[in-house]
Amino acid sequence: MKRSMLRALTGAVLAGAALATPAALGAAEASAAAAVRADGSVQSRAAAWAAPNGYTREGFAGLPSACEARGRAGVADGSWTAYVCHRDLPFSAFVNLYVKK
């Protein structure tokens, strides 16, 4: 009895792993990573994200909270007019700062 249950459990785990296709993982990945805009709105990550027109990469900003602080500070002191914090790597805690001068 135990052996048949173990085989059934192993089969269920393998079937579940087979269903986790790259397309399904890509969809989860796309919804997990997001970009936070200067106005506080969140832009969901597309598979091939490109910075909006007029924005350039200012550099690595660390965690999203640090990016937001750096972005707001740049707007306040006139270094740039707007910013976007974007997570370039899926499932990463770190973001890059893109600015519009």
PDB file of C-alpha atoms in Angstrom:
ATOM      1  CA  MET A   1       0.000   0.000   0.000  1.00  0.00           C
ATOM      2  CA  LYS A   2       2.748   2.475   0.912  1.00  0.00           C
ATOM      3  CA  ARG A   3       4.631   1.744  -2.295  1.00  0.00           C
ATOM      4  CA  SER A   4       1.641   2.467  -4.521  1.00  0.00           C
ATOM      5  CA  MET A   5       0.985   5.750  -2.692  1.00  0.00           C
ATOM      6  CA  LEU A   6       4.624   6.756  -3.113  1.00  0.00           C
ATOM      7  CA  ARG A   7       4.453   6.043  -6.862  1.00  0.00           C
ATOM      8  CA  ALA A   8       1.224   8.023  -7.184  1.00  0.00           C
ATOM      9  CA  LEU A   9       2.740  10.968  -5.320  1.00  0.00           C
ATOM     10  CA  THR A  10       5.885  10.864  -7.445  1.00  0.00           C
ATOM     11  CA  GLY A  11       3.749  10.784 -10.590  1.00  0.00           C
ATOM     12  CA  ALA A  12       1.706  13.765  -9.426  1.00  0.00           C
ATOM     13  CA  VAL A  13       4.844  15.793  -8.686  1.00  0.00           C
ATOM     14  CA  LEU A  14       6.350  14.981 -12.080  1.00  0.00           C
ATOM     15  CA  ALA A  15       3.084  15.837 -13.847  1.00  0.00           C
ATOM     16  CA  GLY A  16       2.947  19.171 -12.039  1.00  0.00           C
ATOM     17  CA  ALA A  17       6.513  19.949 -13.033  1.00  0.00           C
ATOM     18  CA  ALA A  18       5.737  19.113 -16.659  1.00  0.00           C
ATOM     19  CA  LEU A  19       2.804  21.543 -16.606  1.00  0.00           C
ATOM     20  CA  ALA A  20       5.053  24.393 -15.488  1.00  0.00           C
ATOM     21  CA  THR A  21       5.948  25.263 -19.073  1.00  0.00           C
ATOM     22  CA  PRO A  22       8.213  28.169 -20.012  1.00  0.00           C
ATOM     23  CA  ALA A  23       5.165  30.118 -21.247  1.00  0.00           C
ATOM     24  CA  ALA A  24       3.466  29.738 -17.875  1.00  0.00           C
ATOM     25  CA  LEU A  25       6.650  30.685 -16.043  1.00  0.00           C
ATOM     26  CA  GLY A  26       7.098  33.688 -18.335  1.00  0.00           C
ATOM     27  CA  ALA A  27       3.600  34.904 -17.517  1.00  0.00           C
ATOM     28  CA  ALA A  28       4.271  34.638 -13.798  1.00  0.00           C
ATOM     29  CA  GLU A  29       7.617  36.336 -14.278  1.00  0.00           C
ATOM     30  CA  ALA A  30       6.040  39.177 -16.234  1.00  0.00           C
ATOM     31  CA  SER A  31       3.411  39.821 -13.595  1.00  0.00           C
ATOM     32  CA  ALA A  32       5.882  39.603 -10.724  1.00  0.00           C
ATOM     33  CA  ALA A  33       8.265  42.288 -11.927  1.00  0.00           C
ATOM     34  CA  ALA A  34       7.009  45.830 -12.239  1.00  0.00           C
ATOM     35  CA  ALA A  35       8.199  49.357 -12.806  1.00  0.00           C
ATOM     36  CA  VAL A  36       7.112  52.136 -10.479  1.00  0.00           C
ATOM     37  CA  ARG A  37       6.661  55.516 -12.161  1.00  0.00           C
ATOM     38  CA  ALA A  38       7.313  58.898 -10.569  1.00  0.00           C
ATOM     39  CA  ASP A  39       3.581  59.523 -10.122  1.00  0.00           C
ATOM     40  CA  GLY A  40       3.299  56.309  -8.090  1.00  0.00           C
ATOM     41  CA  SER A  41       1.583  54.247 -10.778  1.00  0.00           C
ATOM     42  CA  VAL A  42       2.918  50.771 -11.472  1.00  0.00           C
ATOM     43  CA  GLN A  43       3.727  49.642 -14.987  1.00  0.00           C
ATOM     44  CA  SER A  44       3.734  45.877 -15.438  1.00  0.00           C
ATOM     45  CA  ARG A  45       6.833  44.401 -16.999  1.00  0.00           C
ATOM     46  CA  ALA A  46       6.632  43.261 -20.619  1.00  0.00           C
ATOM     47  CA  ALA A  47       8.914  40.551 -21.994  1.00  0.00           C
ATOM     48  CA  ALA A  48      11.003  43.096 -23.915  1.00  0.00           C
ATOM     49  CA  TRP A  49      10.890  46.249 -21.818  1.00  0.00           C
ATOM     50  CA  ALA A  50      12.463  49.395 -23.151  1.00  0.00           C
ATOM     51  CA  ALA A  51      12.818  52.693 -21.367  1.00  0.00           C
ATOM     52  CA  PRO A  52      10.159  55.232 -22.383  1.00  0.00           C
ATOM     53  CA  ASN A  53      11.123  57.783 -25.033  1.00  0.00           C
ATOM     54  CA  GLY A  54      13.418  60.429 -23.624  1.00  0.00           C
ATOM     55  CA  TYR A  55      14.498  58.359 -20.604  1.00  0.00           C
ATOM     56  CA  THR A  56      18.081  57.231 -20.055  1.00  0.00           C
ATOM     57  CA  ARG A  57      19.480  54.777 -17.546  1.00  0.00           C
ATOM     58  CA  GLU A  58      20.937  56.671 -14.609  1.00  0.00           C
ATOM     59  CA  GLY A  59      22.260  53.487 -13.049  1.00  0.00           C
ATOM     60  CA  PHE A  60      21.747  50.777 -10.479  1.00  0.00           C
ATOM     61  CA  ALA A  61      19.564  52.044  -7.650  1.00  0.00           C
ATOM     62  CA  GLY A  62      19.415  49.092  -5.252  1.00  0.00           C
ATOM     63  CA  LEU A  63      16.089  48.357  -3.610  1.00  0.00           C
ATOM     64  CA  PRO A  64      12.878  49.980  -4.898  1.00  0.00           C
ATOM     65  CA  SER A  65      12.631  52.249  -1.843  1.00  0.00           C
ATOM     66  CA  ALA A  66      16.153  53.588  -2.439  1.00  0.00           C
ATOM     67  CA  CYS A  67      15.335  54.122  -6.118  1.00  0.00           C
ATOM     68  CA  GLU A  68      12.188  56.055  -5.233  1.00  0.00           C
ATOM     69  CA  ALA A  69      14.125  58.259  -2.796  1.00  0.00           C
ATOM     70  CA  ARG A  70      16.888  58.891  -5.346  1.00  0.00           C
ATOM     71  CA  GLY A  71      14.334  59.615  -8.081  1.00  0.00           C
ATOM     72  CA  ARG A  72      12.367  62.081  -5.934  1.00  0.00           C
ATOM     73  CA  ALA A  73      15.586  63.793  -4.838  1.00  0.00           C
ATOM     74  CA  GLY A  74      16.667  64.241  -8.458  1.00  0.00           C
ATOM     75  CA  VAL A  75      13.318  65.784  -9.391  1.00  0.00           C
ATOM     76  CA  ALA A  76      13.441  68.071  -6.336  1.00  0.00           C
ATOM     77  CA  ASP A  77      16.939  69.383  -7.084  1.00  0.00           C
ATOM     78  CA  GLY A  78      16.275  69.751 -10.819  1.00  0.00           C
ATOM     79  CA  SER A  79      18.656  67.034 -12.036  1.00  0.00           C
ATOM     80  CA  TRP A  80      15.803  65.467 -14.041  1.00  0.00           C
ATOM     81  CA  THR A  81      12.119  66.056 -14.649  1.00  0.00           C
ATOM     82  CA  ALA A  82      10.795  62.505 -14.204  1.00  0.00           C
ATOM     83  CA  TYR A  83      12.026  59.036 -13.342  1.00  0.00           C
ATOM     84  CA  VAL A  84      11.124  55.349 -13.572  1.00  0.00           C
ATOM     85  CA  CYS A  85      12.384  52.590 -11.287  1.00  0.00           C
ATOM     86  CA  HIS A  86      12.492  49.332 -13.241  1.00  0.00           C
ATOM     87  CA  ARG A  87      13.369  45.786 -12.234  1.00  0.00           C
ATOM     88  CA  ASP A  88      15.427  44.552 -15.186  1.00  0.00           C
ATOM     89  CA  LEU A  89      15.896  41.006 -13.898  1.00  0.00           C
ATOM     90  CA  PRO A  90      12.810  38.953 -13.072  1.00  0.00           C
ATOM     91  CA  PHE A  91      12.458  37.876  -9.443  1.00  0.00           C
ATOM     92  CA  SER A  92      15.245  40.246  -8.411  1.00  0.00           C
ATOM     93  CA  ALA A  93      14.880  42.598  -5.495  1.00  0.00           C
ATOM     94  CA  PHE A  94      17.004  45.252  -7.217  1.00  0.00           C
ATOM     95  CA  VAL A  95      16.015  47.975  -9.666  1.00  0.00           C
ATOM     96  CA  ASN A  96      17.625  50.446 -12.057  1.00  0.00           C
ATOM     97  CA  LEU A  97      16.809  54.129 -12.236  1.00  0.00           C
ATOM     98  CA  TYR A  98      15.813  55.635 -15.589  1.00  0.00           C
ATOM     99  CA  VAL A  99      15.486  59.428 -15.776  1.00  0.00           C
ATOM    100  CA  LYS A 100      14.125  62.050 -18.141  1.00  0.00           C
ATOM    101  CA  LYS A 101      16.294  65.183 -18.222  1.00  0.00           C
TER     102      LYS A 101
END
